[in-house]
């Protein structure tokens, strides 16, 4: 009888240890997955900051450095919108619209590279740039 009890206890302990090992392994996998997901989100956040803010400001933010507000006496904000774009888009195929905007913004980008201009963003037919502020 003692041998049987010892065997049962041993099996219970082995089962509990196996369950703990499985649980621990599963938790490790979850931590690895979540860490990878966190890394992906961090990259997306950094990319978004670099697109939305001047790189000098974005780098300070990413380095957790203090950003001191600055004042600029001579700066320009340019915002363009294509007149009649909705009509143009309705009478064109989606690919024609994409090609048109791509050609237009490629041309704009080539021009602004020659000057002290920072492209803030492009959304649809809207193009926004600034000059006279940090890049």
N, CA, C and O atoms as CSV, one atom per row, in Angstrom:
chain,resi,resn,atom,element,x,y,z
A,1,UNK,N,N,0.820,-1.190,0.000
A,1,UNK,CA,C,0.000,0.000,0.000
A,1,UNK,C,C,0.867,1.259,0.000
A,1,UNK,O,O,0.554,2.224,-0.697
A,2,UNK,N,N,1.943,1.257,0.769
A,2,UNK,CA,C,2.819,2.415,0.816
A,2,UNK,C,C,3.426,2.683,-0.558
A,2,UNK,O,O,3.562,3.830,-0.983
A,3,UNK,N,N,3.786,1.604,-1.235
A,3,UNK,CA,C,4.372,1.769,-2.557
A,3,UNK,C,C,3.371,2.405,-3.511
A,3,UNK,O,O,3.746,3.255,-4.319
A,4,UNK,N,N,2.144,2.021,-3.433
A,4,UNK,CA,C,1.115,2.575,-4.312
A,4,UNK,C,C,0.907,4.057,-4.013
A,4,UNK,O,O,0.809,4.865,-4.937
A,5,UNK,N,N,0.838,4.416,-2.754
A,5,UNK,CA,C,0.656,5.820,-2.388
A,5,UNK,C,C,1.827,6.662,-2.856
A,5,UNK,O,O,1.656,7.762,-3.381
A,6,UNK,N,N,3.026,6.121,-2.656
A,6,UNK,CA,C,4.187,6.867,-3.106
A,6,UNK,C,C,4.131,7.051,-4.623
A,6,UNK,O,O,4.451,8.123,-5.136
A,7,UNK,N,N,3.734,6.029,-5.316
A,7,UNK,CA,C,3.626,6.124,-6.771
A,7,UNK,C,C,2.595,7.150,-7.188
A,7,UNK,O,O,2.822,7.892,-8.144
A,8,UNK,N,N,1.478,7.214,-6.506
A,8,UNK,CA,C,0.422,8.168,-6.824
A,8,UNK,C,C,0.903,9.574,-6.526
A,8,UNK,O,O,0.723,10.480,-7.340
A,9,UNK,N,N,1.509,9.761,-5.371
A,9,UNK,CA,C,2.021,11.077,-5.026
A,9,UNK,C,C,3.062,11.523,-6.041
A,9,UNK,O,O,3.091,12.679,-6.463
A,10,UNK,N,N,3.902,10.594,-6.416
A,10,UNK,CA,C,4.944,10.912,-7.382
A,10,UNK,C,C,4.307,11.335,-8.711
A,10,UNK,O,O,4.761,12.299,-9.327
A,11,UNK,N,N,3.281,10.639,-9.153
A,11,UNK,CA,C,2.610,10.993,-10.399
A,11,UNK,C,C,1.924,12.351,-10.295
A,11,UNK,O,O,1.934,13.128,-11.249
A,12,UNK,N,N,1.337,12.633,-9.157
A,12,UNK,CA,C,0.679,13.928,-8.963
A,12,UNK,C,C,1.715,15.039,-9.024
A,12,UNK,O,O,1.502,16.063,-9.674
A,13,UNK,N,N,2.838,14.834,-8.346
A,13,UNK,CA,C,3.897,15.845,-8.352
A,13,UNK,C,C,4.465,15.998,-9.755
A,13,UNK,O,O,4.703,17.114,-10.217
A,14,UNK,N,N,4.681,14.869,-10.433
A,14,UNK,CA,C,5.176,14.934,-11.812
A,14,UNK,C,C,4.194,15.680,-12.705
A,14,UNK,O,O,4.595,16.497,-13.534
A,15,UNK,N,N,2.918,15.398,-12.533
A,15,UNK,CA,C,1.896,16.086,-13.332
A,15,UNK,C,C,1.890,17.585,-13.050
A,15,UNK,O,O,1.803,18.406,-13.963
A,16,UNK,N,N,1.985,17.924,-11.765
A,16,UNK,CA,C,2.011,19.347,-11.412
A,16,UNK,C,C,3.250,20.027,-11.988
A,16,UNK,O,O,3.168,21.142,-12.504
A,17,UNK,N,N,4.396,19.357,-11.898
A,17,UNK,CA,C,5.635,19.918,-12.445
A,17,UNK,C,C,5.519,20.082,-13.962
A,17,UNK,O,O,5.949,21.093,-14.517
A,18,UNK,N,N,4.940,19.089,-14.621
A,18,UNK,CA,C,4.759,19.161,-16.075
A,18,UNK,C,C,3.848,20.330,-16.432
A,18,UNK,O,O,4.130,21.075,-17.370
A,19,UNK,N,N,2.755,20.491,-15.685
A,19,UNK,CA,C,1.846,21.608,-15.931
A,19,UNK,C,C,2.544,22.946,-15.709
A,19,UNK,O,O,2.355,23.880,-16.487
A,20,UNK,N,N,3.344,23.043,-14.659
A,20,UNK,CA,C,4.087,24.276,-14.394
A,20,UNK,C,C,5.091,24.567,-15.506
A,20,UNK,O,O,5.243,25.712,-15.931
A,21,UNK,N,N,5.774,23.525,-15.975
A,21,UNK,CA,C,6.725,23.698,-17.074
A,21,UNK,C,C,6.006,24.157,-18.343
A,21,UNK,O,O,6.470,25.062,-19.036
A,22,UNK,N,N,4.872,23.525,-18.638
A,22,UNK,CA,C,4.089,23.915,-19.819
A,22,UNK,C,C,3.613,25.360,-19.701
A,22,UNK,O,O,3.691,26.133,-20.655
A,23,UNK,N,N,3.123,25.707,-18.528
A,23,UNK,CA,C,2.636,27.065,-18.283
A,23,UNK,C,C,3.777,28.071,-18.422
A,23,UNK,O,O,3.622,29.126,-19.037
A,24,UNK,N,N,4.921,27.727,-17.840
A,24,UNK,CA,C,6.098,28.599,-17.922
A,24,UNK,C,C,6.542,28.767,-19.373
A,24,UNK,O,O,6.862,29.873,-19.805
A,25,UNK,N,N,6.559,27.685,-20.107
A,25,UNK,CA,C,6.939,27.737,-21.524
A,25,UNK,C,C,5.964,28.600,-22.318
A,25,UNK,O,O,6.368,29.396,-23.166
A,26,UNK,N,N,4.679,28.431,-22.032
A,26,UNK,CA,C,3.653,29.230,-22.715
A,26,UNK,C,C,3.827,30.715,-22.385
A,26,UNK,O,O,3.721,31.567,-23.267
A,27,UNK,N,N,4.094,31.015,-21.123
A,27,UNK,CA,C,4.308,32.410,-20.724
A,27,UNK,C,C,5.532,32.998,-21.424
A,27,UNK,O,O,5.509,34.153,-21.851
A,28,UNK,N,N,6.595,32.211,-21.541
A,28,UNK,CA,C,7.796,32.682,-22.235
A,28,UNK,C,C,7.481,33.007,-23.695
A,28,UNK,O,O,7.942,34.017,-24.226
A,29,UNK,N,N,6.698,32.147,-24.333
A,29,UNK,CA,C,6.299,32.397,-25.723
A,29,UNK,C,C,5.481,33.682,-25.829
A,29,UNK,O,O,5.694,34.492,-26.731
A,30,UNK,N,N,4.545,33.859,-24.898
A,30,UNK,CA,C,3.731,35.076,-24.900
A,30,UNK,C,C,4.584,36.325,-24.701
A,30,UNK,O,O,4.374,37.341,-25.364
A,31,UNK,N,N,5.541,36.242,-23.790
A,31,UNK,CA,C,6.425,37.386,-23.546
A,31,UNK,C,C,7.228,37.696,-24.804
A,31,UNK,O,O,7.377,38.863,-25.168
A,32,UNK,N,N,7.746,36.671,-25.468
A,32,UNK,CA,C,8.498,36.883,-26.710
A,32,UNK,C,C,7.620,37.526,-27.780
A,32,UNK,O,O,8.046,38.460,-28.459
A,33,UNK,N,N,6.390,37.024,-27.928
A,33,UNK,CA,C,5.460,37.591,-28.916
A,33,UNK,C,C,5.156,39.052,-28.601
A,33,UNK,O,O,5.203,39.910,-29.483
A,34,UNK,N,N,4.844,39.324,-27.340
A,34,UNK,CA,C,4.493,40.694,-26.943
A,34,UNK,C,C,5.693,41.629,-27.093
A,34,UNK,O,O,5.538,42.788,-27.478
A,35,UNK,N,N,6.878,41.126,-26.791
A,35,UNK,CA,C,8.088,41.933,-26.951
A,35,UNK,C,C,8.306,42.265,-28.421
A,35,UNK,O,O,8.661,43.394,-28.758
A,36,UNK,N,N,8.094,41.284,-29.298
A,36,UNK,CA,C,8.226,41.529,-30.737
A,36,UNK,C,C,7.177,42.536,-31.202
A,36,UNK,O,O,7.486,43.439,-31.980
A,37,UNK,N,N,5.936,42.385,-30.728
A,37,UNK,CA,C,4.869,43.326,-31.087
A,37,UNK,C,C,5.202,44.735,-30.593
A,37,UNK,O,O,4.978,45.718,-31.300
A,38,UNK,N,N,5.733,44.822,-29.386
A,38,UNK,CA,C,6.122,46.116,-28.835
A,38,UNK,C,C,7.217,46.754,-29.684
A,38,UNK,O,O,7.191,47.958,-29.938
A,39,UNK,N,N,8.176,45.945,-30.119
A,39,UNK,CA,C,9.238,46.443,-30.989
A,39,UNK,C,C,8.692,46.979,-32.298
A,39,UNK,O,O,9.126,48.026,-32.779
A,40,UNK,N,N,7.730,46.253,-32.881
A,40,UNK,CA,C,7.095,46.698,-34.131
A,40,UNK,C,C,6.371,48.025,-33.922
A,40,UNK,O,O,6.496,48.940,-34.736
A,41,UNK,N,N,5.618,48.126,-32.837
A,41,UNK,CA,C,4.887,49.363,-32.557
A,41,UNK,C,C,5.841,50.525,-32.300
A,41,UNK,O,O,5.568,51.660,-32.693
A,42,UNK,N,N,6.948,50.240,-31.646
A,42,UNK,CA,C,7.943,51.284,-31.394
A,42,UNK,C,C,8.503,51.805,-32.716
A,42,UNK,O,O,8.664,53.012,-32.894
A,43,UNK,N,N,8.798,50.890,-33.641
A,43,UNK,CA,C,9.294,51.300,-34.963
A,43,UNK,C,C,8.259,52.152,-35.691
A,43,UNK,O,O,8.601,53.159,-36.311
A,44,UNK,N,N,6.990,51.745,-35.614
A,44,UNK,CA,C,5.925,52.518,-36.263
A,44,UNK,C,C,5.818,53.912,-35.652
A,44,UNK,O,O,5.657,54.903,-36.365
A,45,UNK,N,N,5.911,53.976,-34.329
A,45,UNK,CA,C,5.828,55.263,-33.637
A,45,UNK,C,C,6.985,56.165,-34.042
A,45,UNK,O,O,6.791,57.348,-34.324
A,46,UNK,N,N,8.189,55.601,-34.069
A,46,UNK,CA,C,9.361,56.383,-34.471
A,46,UNK,C,C,9.216,56.876,-35.905
A,46,UNK,O,O,9.533,58.027,-36.208
A,47,UNK,N,N,8.740,56.007,-36.777
A,47,UNK,CA,C,8.546,56.384,-38.177
A,47,UNK,C,C,7.525,57.509,-38.298
A,47,UNK,O,O,7.724,58.458,-39.056
A,48,UNK,N,N,6.437,57.400,-37.549
A,48,UNK,CA,C,5.403,58.436,-37.575
A,48,UNK,C,C,5.956,59.766,-37.065
A,48,UNK,O,O,5.706,60.813,-37.663
A,49,UNK,N,N,6.700,59.728,-35.972
A,49,UNK,CA,C,7.303,60.955,-35.445
A,49,UNK,C,C,8.242,61.588,-36.469
A,49,UNK,O,O,8.244,62.806,-36.648
A,50,UNK,N,N,9.041,60.756,-37.139
A,50,UNK,CA,C,9.995,61.282,-38.118
A,50,UNK,C,C,9.283,61.876,-39.331
A,50,UNK,O,O,9.813,62.778,-39.980
A,51,UNK,N,N,8.088,61.376,-39.639
A,51,UNK,CA,C,7.326,61.924,-40.775
A,51,UNK,C,C,6.567,63.186,-40.394
A,51,UNK,O,O,6.412,64.088,-41.216
A,52,UNK,N,N,6.095,63.256,-39.158
A,52,UNK,CA,C,5.216,64.350,-38.754
A,52,UNK,C,C,5.947,65.553,-38.155
A,52,UNK,O,O,5.409,66.660,-38.133
A,53,UNK,N,N,7.153,65.339,-37.676
A,53,UNK,CA,C,7.900,66.424,-37.035
A,53,UNK,C,C,9.229,66.620,-37.751
A,53,UNK,O,O,9.734,65.708,-38.406
A,54,UNK,N,N,9.785,67.806,-37.621
A,54,UNK,CA,C,11.140,67.980,-38.155
A,54,UNK,C,C,12.061,66.946,-37.496
A,54,UNK,O,O,11.964,66.717,-36.291
A,55,UNK,N,N,12.947,66.324,-38.272
A,55,UNK,CA,C,13.812,65.276,-37.712
A,55,UNK,C,C,14.575,65.696,-36.455
A,55,UNK,O,O,14.750,64.888,-35.542
A,56,UNK,N,N,15.030,66.948,-36.398
A,56,UNK,CA,C,15.774,67.388,-35.210
A,56,UNK,C,C,14.893,67.327,-33.959
A,56,UNK,O,O,15.372,66.973,-32.882
A,57,UNK,N,N,13.633,67.664,-34.094
A,57,UNK,CA,C,12.695,67.622,-32.965
A,57,UNK,C,C,12.337,66.171,-32.636
A,57,UNK,O,O,12.291,65.790,-31.466
A,58,UNK,N,N,12.085,65.370,-33.663
A,58,UNK,CA,C,11.727,63.966,-33.450
A,58,UNK,C,C,12.851,63.220,-32.736
A,58,UNK,O,O,12.595,62.414,-31.841
A,59,UNK,N,N,14.094,63.488,-33.132
A,59,UNK,CA,C,15.231,62.812,-32.494
A,59,UNK,C,C,15.323,63.165,-31.013
A,59,UNK,O,O,15.625,62.304,-30.187
A,60,UNK,N,N,15.066,64.415,-30.679
A,60,UNK,CA,C,15.073,64.810,-29.264
A,60,UNK,C,C,13.969,64.088,-28.493
A,60,UNK,O,O,14.189,63.614,-27.379
A,61,UNK,N,N,12.789,64.010,-29.090
A,61,UNK,CA,C,11.676,63.306,-28.436
A,61,UNK,C,C,12.015,61.838,-28.215
A,61,UNK,O,O,11.779,61.294,-27.136
A,62,UNK,N,N,12.571,61.201,-29.245
A,62,UNK,CA,C,12.893,59.778,-29.150
A,62,UNK,C,C,14.000,59.511,-28.130
A,62,UNK,O,O,14.071,58.426,-27.553
A,63,UNK,N,N,14.855,60.498,-27.913
A,63,UNK,CA,C,15.933,60.354,-26.930
A,63,UNK,C,C,15.491,60.795,-25.534
A,63,UNK,O,O,16.305,60.874,-24.613
A,64,UNK,N,N,14.200,61.080,-25.385
A,64,UNK,CA,C,13.643,61.554,-24.109
A,64,UNK,C,C,14.338,62.817,-23.600
A,64,UNK,O,O,14.490,63.022,-22.396
A,65,UNK,N,N,14.750,63.646,-24.538
A,65,UNK,CA,C,15.395,64.914,-24.179
A,65,UNK,C,C,14.336,66.003,-24.102
A,65,UNK,O,O,13.281,65.921,-24.730
A,66,UNK,N,N,14.645,67.009,-23.327
A,66,UNK,CA,C,13.735,68.143,-23.177
A,66,UNK,C,C,13.771,68.982,-24.453
A,66,UNK,O,O,14.838,69.266,-24.997
A,67,UNK,N,N,12.603,69.367,-24.912
A,67,UNK,CA,C,12.506,70.210,-26.100
A,67,UNK,C,C,12.136,71.610,-25.640
A,67,UNK,O,O,11.086,71.839,-25.039
A,68,UNK,N,N,13.025,72.529,-25.940
A,68,UNK,CA,C,12.803,73.915,-25.547
A,68,UNK,C,C,12.080,74.622,-26.688
A,68,UNK,O,O,12.582,74.650,-27.812
A,69,UNK,N,N,10.919,75.187,-26.417
A,69,UNK,CA,C,10.184,75.899,-27.476
A,69,UNK,C,C,11.028,77.043,-28.037
A,69,UNK,O,O,11.734,77.739,-27.307
A,70,UNK,N,N,10.932,77.211,-29.335
A,70,UNK,CA,C,11.680,78.271,-30.001
A,70,UNK,C,C,10.722,79.173,-30.752
A,70,UNK,O,O,9.606,78.783,-31.094
A,71,UNK,N,N,11.181,80.379,-30.997
A,71,UNK,CA,C,10.409,81.338,-31.780
A,71,UNK,C,C,11.206,81.658,-33.037
A,71,UNK,O,O,12.424,81.832,-32.982
A,72,UNK,N,N,10.518,81.733,-34.165
A,72,UNK,CA,C,11.174,82.023,-35.437
A,72,UNK,C,C,10.514,83.241,-36.057
A,72,UNK,O,O,9.302,83.270,-36.268
A,73,UNK,N,N,11.326,84.242,-36.343
A,73,UNK,CA,C,10.800,85.494,-36.895
A,73,UNK,C,C,10.384,85.368,-38.354
A,73,UNK,O,O,9.376,85.940,-38.769
A,74,UNK,N,N,11.152,84.628,-39.121
A,74,UNK,CA,C,10.884,84.519,-40.556
A,74,UNK,C,C,10.650,83.066,-40.940
A,74,UNK,O,O,11.593,82.320,-41.202
A,75,UNK,N,N,9.413,82.685,-40.968
A,75,UNK,CA,C,9.096,81.333,-41.408
A,75,UNK,C,C,7.863,81.388,-42.303
A,75,UNK,O,O,7.067,82.325,-42.254
A,76,UNK,N,N,7.740,80.354,-43.117
A,76,UNK,CA,C,6.632,80.287,-44.064
A,76,UNK,C,C,5.988,78.914,-43.981
A,76,UNK,O,O,6.679,77.900,-43.888
A,77,UNK,N,N,4.688,78.885,-44.013
A,77,UNK,CA,C,3.931,77.641,-44.118
A,77,UNK,C,C,3.174,77.715,-45.436
A,77,UNK,O,O,2.441,78.670,-45.691
A,78,UNK,N,N,3.359,76.699,-46.266
A,78,UNK,CA,C,2.681,76.664,-47.559
A,78,UNK,C,C,1.760,75.454,-47.571
A,78,UNK,O,O,2.177,74.334,-47.275
A,79,UNK,N,N,0.524,75.695,-47.912
A,79,UNK,CA,C,-0.468,74.627,-47.989
A,79,UNK,C,C,-1.139,74.720,-49.344
A,79,UNK,O,O,-1.695,75.759,-49.699
A,80,UNK,N,N,-1.088,73.638,-50.098
A,80,UNK,CA,C,-1.739,73.659,-51.413
A,80,UNK,C,C,-2.835,72.611,-51.466
A,80,UNK,O,O,-2.781,71.581,-50.796
A,81,UNK,N,N,-3.812,72.906,-52.273
A,81,UNK,CA,C,-4.940,72.010,-52.489
A,81,UNK,C,C,-5.307,72.140,-53.959
A,81,UNK,O,O,-5.413,73.255,-54.470
A,82,UNK,N,N,-5.499,71.043,-54.634
A,82,UNK,CA,C,-5.792,71.082,-56.065
A,82,UNK,C,C,-7.260,71.440,-56.275
A,82,UNK,O,O,-8.161,70.708,-55.864
A,83,UNK,N,N,-7.479,72.583,-56.923
A,83,UNK,CA,C,-8.852,73.018,-57.222
A,83,UNK,C,C,-9.497,72.030,-58.187
A,83,UNK,O,O,-8.896,71.646,-59.190
A,84,UNK,N,N,-10.696,71.634,-57.883
A,84,UNK,CA,C,-11.429,70.725,-58.763
A,84,UNK,C,C,-10.949,69.286,-58.689
A,84,UNK,O,O,-11.255,68.486,-59.572
A,85,UNK,N,N,-10.202,68.948,-57.650
A,85,UNK,CA,C,-9.653,67.597,-57.552
A,85,UNK,C,C,-10.749,66.540,-57.488
A,85,UNK,O,O,-10.619,65.474,-58.088
A,86,UNK,N,N,-11.812,66.825,-56.774
A,86,UNK,CA,C,-12.907,65.853,-56.657
A,86,UNK,C,C,-13.486,65.535,-58.028
A,86,UNK,O,O,-13.759,64.375,-58.338
A,87,UNK,N,N,-13.673,66.567,-58.851
A,87,UNK,CA,C,-14.190,66.360,-60.209
A,87,UNK,C,C,-13.199,65.545,-61.031
A,87,UNK,O,O,-13.585,64.624,-61.751
A,88,UNK,N,N,-11.919,65.892,-60.918
A,88,UNK,CA,C,-10.882,65.149,-61.647
A,88,UNK,C,C,-10.888,63.685,-61.212
A,88,UNK,O,O,-10.823,62.783,-62.048
A,89,UNK,N,N,-10.966,63.455,-59.914
A,89,UNK,CA,C,-10.930,62.092,-59.388
A,89,UNK,C,C,-12.138,61.277,-59.837
A,89,UNK,O,O,-12.011,60.088,-60.129
A,90,UNK,N,N,-13.313,61.915,-59.893
A,90,UNK,CA,C,-14.522,61.199,-60.313
A,90,UNK,C,C,-14.476,60.798,-61.782
A,90,UNK,O,O,-15.057,59.785,-62.170
A,91,UNK,N,N,-13.790,61.586,-62.593
A,91,UNK,CA,C,-13.753,61.278,-64.027
A,91,UNK,C,C,-12.499,60.492,-64.415
A,91,UNK,O,O,-12.215,60.329,-65.602
A,92,UNK,N,N,-11.747,60.003,-63.425
A,92,UNK,CA,C,-10.524,59.241,-63.686
A,92,UNK,C,C,-10.594,57.892,-62.982
A,92,UNK,O,O,-11.377,57.691,-62.054
A,93,UNK,N,N,-9.753,56.976,-63.452
A,93,UNK,CA,C,-9.653,55.684,-62.763
A,93,UNK,C,C,-8.795,55.884,-61.510
A,93,UNK,O,O,-8.018,56.837,-61.441
A,94,UNK,N,N,-8.925,55.004,-60.530
A,94,UNK,CA,C,-8.089,55.129,-59.330
A,94,UNK,C,C,-6.589,55.159,-59.657
A,94,UNK,O,O,-5.829,55.905,-59.041
A,95,UNK,N,N,-6.178,54.349,-60.621
A,95,UNK,CA,C,-4.761,54.320,-60.985
A,95,UNK,C,C,-4.319,55.635,-61.619
A,95,UNK,O,O,-3.198,56.088,-61.391
A,96,UNK,N,N,-5.188,56.245,-62.406
A,96,UNK,CA,C,-4.861,57.543,-62.998
A,96,UNK,C,C,-4.687,58.603,-61.904
A,96,UNK,O,O,-3.785,59.438,-61.983
A,97,UNK,N,N,-5.537,58.567,-60.904
A,97,UNK,CA,C,-5.440,59.523,-59.794
A,97,UNK,C,C,-4.123,59.318,-59.043
A,97,UNK,O,O,-3.414,60.280,-58.746
A,98,UNK,N,N,-3.803,58.061,-58.739
A,98,UNK,CA,C,-2.560,57.754,-58.026
A,98,UNK,C,C,-1.353,58.203,-58.846
A,98,UNK,O,O,-0.433,58.825,-58.315
A,99,UNK,N,N,-1.359,57.885,-60.142
A,99,UNK,CA,C,-0.247,58.288,-61.011
A,99,UNK,C,C,-0.112,59.807,-61.074
A,99,UNK,O,O,0.997,60.338,-61.013
A,100,UNK,N,N,-1.239,60.503,-61.196
A,100,UNK,CA,C,-1.231,61.964,-61.267
A,100,UNK,C,C,-0.621,62.565,-60.000
A,100,UNK,O,O,0.279,63.402,-60.071
A,101,UNK,N,N,-1.121,62.127,-58.838
A,101,UNK,CA,C,-0.608,62.659,-57.571
A,101,UNK,C,C,0.860,62.285,-57.363
A,101,UNK,O,O,1.653,63.100,-56.891
A,102,UNK,N,N,1.214,61.056,-57.717
A,102,UNK,CA,C,2.603,60.628,-57.576
A,102,UNK,C,C,3.526,61.489,-58.436
A,102,UNK,O,O,4.574,61.933,-57.966
A,103,UNK,N,N,3.144,61.726,-59.694
A,103,UNK,CA,C,3.954,62.572,-60.583
A,103,UNK,C,C,4.054,63.996,-60.042
A,103,UNK,O,O,5.134,64.586,-60.030
A,104,UNK,N,N,2.929,64.544,-59.596
A,104,UNK,CA,C,2.906,65.911,-59.087
A,104,UNK,C,C,3.790,66.052,-57.846
A,104,UNK,O,O,4.604,66.971,-57.763
A,105,UNK,N,N,3.629,65.145,-56.887
A,105,UNK,CA,C,4.379,65.254,-55.642
A,105,UNK,C,C,5.851,64.899,-55.826
A,105,UNK,O,O,6.703,65.414,-55.102
A,106,UNK,N,N,6.157,64.039,-56.772
A,106,UNK,CA,C,7.562,63.765,-57.090
A,106,UNK,C,C,8.222,65.031,-57.620
A,106,UNK,O,O,9.362,65.340,-57.272
A,107,UNK,N,N,7.501,65.758,-58.459
A,107,UNK,CA,C,7.990,67.034,-58.989
A,107,UNK,C,C,8.164,68.045,-57.851
A,107,UNK,O,O,9.208,68.689,-57.748
A,108,UNK,N,N,7.151,68.185,-57.004
A,108,UNK,CA,C,7.235,69.100,-55.857
A,108,UNK,C,C,8.435,68.748,-54.969
A,108,UNK,O,O,9.206,69.621,-54.572
A,109,UNK,N,N,8.577,67.455,-54.666
A,109,UNK,CA,C,9.658,67.009,-53.784
A,109,UNK,C,C,11.029,67.340,-54.369
A,109,UNK,O,O,11.934,67.754,-53.645
A,110,UNK,N,N,11.178,67.159,-55.677
A,110,UNK,CA,C,12.455,67.475,-56.330
A,110,UNK,C,C,12.763,68.967,-56.218
A,110,UNK,O,O,13.916,69.354,-56.027
A,111,UNK,N,N,11.744,69.792,-56.335
A,111,UNK,CA,C,11.944,71.246,-56.248
A,111,UNK,C,C,12.304,71.663,-54.824
A,111,UNK,O,O,13.237,72.441,-54.626
A,112,UNK,N,N,11.572,71.153,-53.831
A,112,UNK,CA,C,11.822,71.614,-52.454
A,112,UNK,C,C,13.160,71.127,-51.909
A,112,UNK,O,O,13.693,71.720,-50.972
A,113,UNK,N,N,13.712,70.052,-52.482
A,113,UNK,CA,C,15.020,69.571,-52.029
A,113,UNK,C,C,16.109,70.610,-52.259
A,113,UNK,O,O,17.140,70.589,-51.587
A,114,UNK,N,N,15.888,71.508,-53.193
A,114,UNK,CA,C,16.887,72.526,-53.537
A,114,UNK,C,C,16.865,73.701,-52.559
A,114,UNK,O,O,17.729,74.575,-52.628
A,115,UNK,N,N,15.903,73.732,-51.666
A,115,UNK,CA,C,15.731,74.880,-50.777
A,115,UNK,C,C,15.632,74.432,-49.322
A,115,UNK,O,O,15.566,73.239,-49.028
A,116,UNK,N,N,15.625,75.395,-48.433
A,116,UNK,CA,C,15.489,75.137,-47.002
A,116,UNK,C,C,14.008,74.943,-46.676
A,116,UNK,O,O,13.376,75.786,-46.039
A,117,UNK,N,N,13.475,73.808,-47.130
A,117,UNK,CA,C,12.041,73.538,-46.995
A,117,UNK,C,C,11.858,72.151,-46.382
A,117,UNK,O,O,12.558,71.203,-46.737
A,118,UNK,N,N,10.919,72.053,-45.468
A,118,UNK,CA,C,10.579,70.784,-44.830
A,118,UNK,C,C,9.164,70.396,-45.235
A,118,UNK,O,O,8.220,71.160,-45.030
A,119,UNK,N,N,9.020,69.203,-45.812
A,119,UNK,CA,C,7.680,68.736,-46.182
A,119,UNK,C,C,7.004,68.205,-44.925
A,119,UNK,O,O,7.447,67.220,-44.334
A,120,UNK,N,N,5.926,68.871,-44.527
A,120,UNK,CA,C,5.200,68.474,-43.328
A,120,UNK,C,C,4.371,67.231,-43.617
A,120,UNK,O,O,4.461,66.239,-42.895
A,121,UNK,N,N,3.558,67.284,-44.681
A,121,UNK,CA,C,2.760,66.116,-45.028
A,121,UNK,C,C,2.070,66.285,-46.367
A,121,UNK,O,O,1.930,67.391,-46.891
A,122,UNK,N,N,1.645,65.152,-46.902
A,122,UNK,CA,C,0.758,65.133,-48.068
A,122,UNK,C,C,-0.390,64.203,-47.715
A,122,UNK,O,O,-0.183,63.069,-47.281
A,123,UNK,N,N,-1.583,64.694,-47.906
A,123,UNK,CA,C,-2.773,63.872,-47.684
A,123,UNK,C,C,-3.684,64.094,-48.876
A,123,UNK,O,O,-4.185,65.197,-49.096
A,124,UNK,N,N,-3.890,63.032,-49.642
A,124,UNK,CA,C,-4.729,63.170,-50.832
A,124,UNK,C,C,-4.148,64.216,-51.753
A,124,UNK,O,O,-3.006,64.092,-52.195
A,125,UNK,N,N,-4.921,65.249,-52.047
A,125,UNK,CA,C,-4.444,66.308,-52.942
A,125,UNK,C,C,-3.869,67.494,-52.173
A,125,UNK,O,O,-3.582,68.529,-52.774
A,126,UNK,N,N,-3.697,67.367,-50.876
A,126,UNK,CA,C,-3.152,68.461,-50.060
A,126,UNK,C,C,-1.657,68.251,-49.846
A,126,UNK,O,O,-1.204,67.139,-49.575
A,127,UNK,N,N,-0.903,69.336,-49.971
A,127,UNK,CA,C,0.556,69.306,-49.833
A,127,UNK,C,C,0.947,70.440,-48.899
A,127,UNK,O,O,0.595,71.594,-49.143
A,128,UNK,N,N,1.668,70.126,-47.836
A,128,UNK,CA,C,2.021,71.147,-46.848
A,128,UNK,C,C,3.522,71.137,-46.601
A,128,UNK,O,O,4.110,70.093,-46.317
A,129,UNK,N,N,4.141,72.320,-46.712
A,129,UNK,CA,C,5.569,72.462,-46.452
A,129,UNK,C,C,5.806,73.674,-45.556
A,129,UNK,O,O,4.949,74.546,-45.419
A,130,UNK,N,N,6.981,73.704,-44.956
A,130,UNK,CA,C,7.356,74.860,-44.139
A,130,UNK,C,C,8.807,75.212,-44.431
A,130,UNK,O,O,9.590,74.374,-44.878
A,131,UNK,N,N,9.144,76.455,-44.171
A,131,UNK,CA,C,10.511,76.922,-44.364
A,131,UNK,C,C,10.833,77.920,-43.257
A,131,UNK,O,O,9.952,78.602,-42.733
A,132,UNK,N,N,12.112,77.988,-42.916
A,132,UNK,CA,C,12.526,78.926,-41.884
A,132,UNK,C,C,12.421,78.369,-40.482
A,132,UNK,O,O,12.556,79.106,-39.505
A,133,UNK,N,N,12.179,77.067,-40.376
A,133,UNK,CA,C,12.135,76.397,-39.076
A,133,UNK,C,C,13.113,75.227,-39.136
A,133,UNK,O,O,13.547,74.854,-40.226
A,134,UNK,N,N,13.470,74.639,-37.994
A,134,UNK,CA,C,14.458,73.546,-38.033
A,134,UNK,C,C,13.969,72.366,-38.857
A,134,UNK,O,O,12.780,72.048,-38.879
A,135,UNK,N,N,14.900,71.734,-39.523
A,135,UNK,CA,C,14.576,70.521,-40.291
A,135,UNK,C,C,14.683,69.318,-39.401
A,135,UNK,O,O,14.451,68.196,-39.850
